[in-house]
Amino acid sequence: MATATSNIRSPSITLFGKGTVSYQRTAAPFQIPQFPLNRPRLTALFASLHDGNNKDDGSNKITKSVGLEELFEDSSYDVVSKDSPFHPRPLSSTQFSNSVSAGSRLRVAYQGVRGAYSEAAAEKAYPNCEAVPCDQFDAAFEAVEKWIVDRAVLPIENSLGGSIHRNYDLLLRHSLHIVGEVKLAVRHCLLANHGVRVEDLQRVLSHPQALAQCENTLTKLGLSREATDDTALAAKYVAFNKLKDTGAVASSSAAKIYGLNILAEDVQDYCDNVTRFLMLAREPIIPGVEKPFKTSIVFSLEEGPGVLFKGLAVFALRQINLTKIESRPLRNQPLRASDDSNNGSKYFDYLFYVDFEASMAEERAQNALRHLKEFATFLRVLGSYPVDTTML
């Protein structure tokens, strides 16, 4: 399997790979720091972030690397009052200057409109929070970075549909930290306007993954399918347009919000339908050992036989269990020629996202990353956070 061969230079990437970081004419080798439990701040835990003026000069260094405090020290943000109607319009990246992050309630961004499963996940993760809808995943990341909201809760994988690749890519592009996870049981309902029966329906609207998760049921009903950006948005569209031949696959909460009738409950093909969400913040949390922790990292490796095996072995040698591994293409250099001059092959370069069951406060986790750093071309800790052990 081919892997990346050089460091990735991006304004929002924290590097633990080979090379040096240069800032204000100083240079120091990359190190994986110690993680004592009594440290007042953890910014140094995940090294430095990079500002938008980084330049790639062709050398093996990144210029103008700044710490998290420095990143926001000189930043100013307009704070303007914002009314909250019953059905607020989702934020887009162009509307951030009209929002406010004030008051005692935690503001938590999610993708979608009211009634979305992501809203339920945000409220489960942060009870009594003010859930702020965003039109796209990108907008939710930006809302946190620009201090419009305090947190974001976004899906990363589903037990039936698999990984949400877009959010893996955004984790690398942005500078946010994973501070927790929450798992939500997804129970799809078939919704329609009052007075509409199942036999009246000709088509159904919903998010592509929701439609795929209910494929068998919808096929039996003989309904055509049309995709929307969000399950709750589909319910909202059916209700506001008073459609008589169209239903929506969404949550029971969406039915209540938009005044729709529930024609059928639990229409998903499999009952064990669970989505895992990540809780994102501007700063990391202090990892502990008093309860189960999980750590998420992303790294790349040189091309060669057994290199990925070697990379994963650093965890097996220390009895660290891996709960997730995901590969994503390295977009700014997707193809690389073979080092063998007699072989004209080209390889895809990849990044590897790994979740493992250990806290960065544990010596074995620190030693595993030190070991991995010896041969990884790029390494970033995305977060070390408590495992969601709640019953669904």
XYZ file of C-alpha atoms in Angstrom, residues 82-90 114 130-131 133:
13
model
C -28.725 37.834 16.718
C -32.386 37.031 17.034
C -33.347 33.367 17.310
C -36.592 32.606 15.451
C -38.362 29.311 16.031
C -36.853 27.845 12.855
C -33.470 29.590 12.510
C -31.848 29.532 9.103
C -28.643 27.432 9.162
C -33.870 21.704 13.436
C -27.884 26.321 22.448
C -27.707 24.194 19.307
C -27.571 24.882 12.819
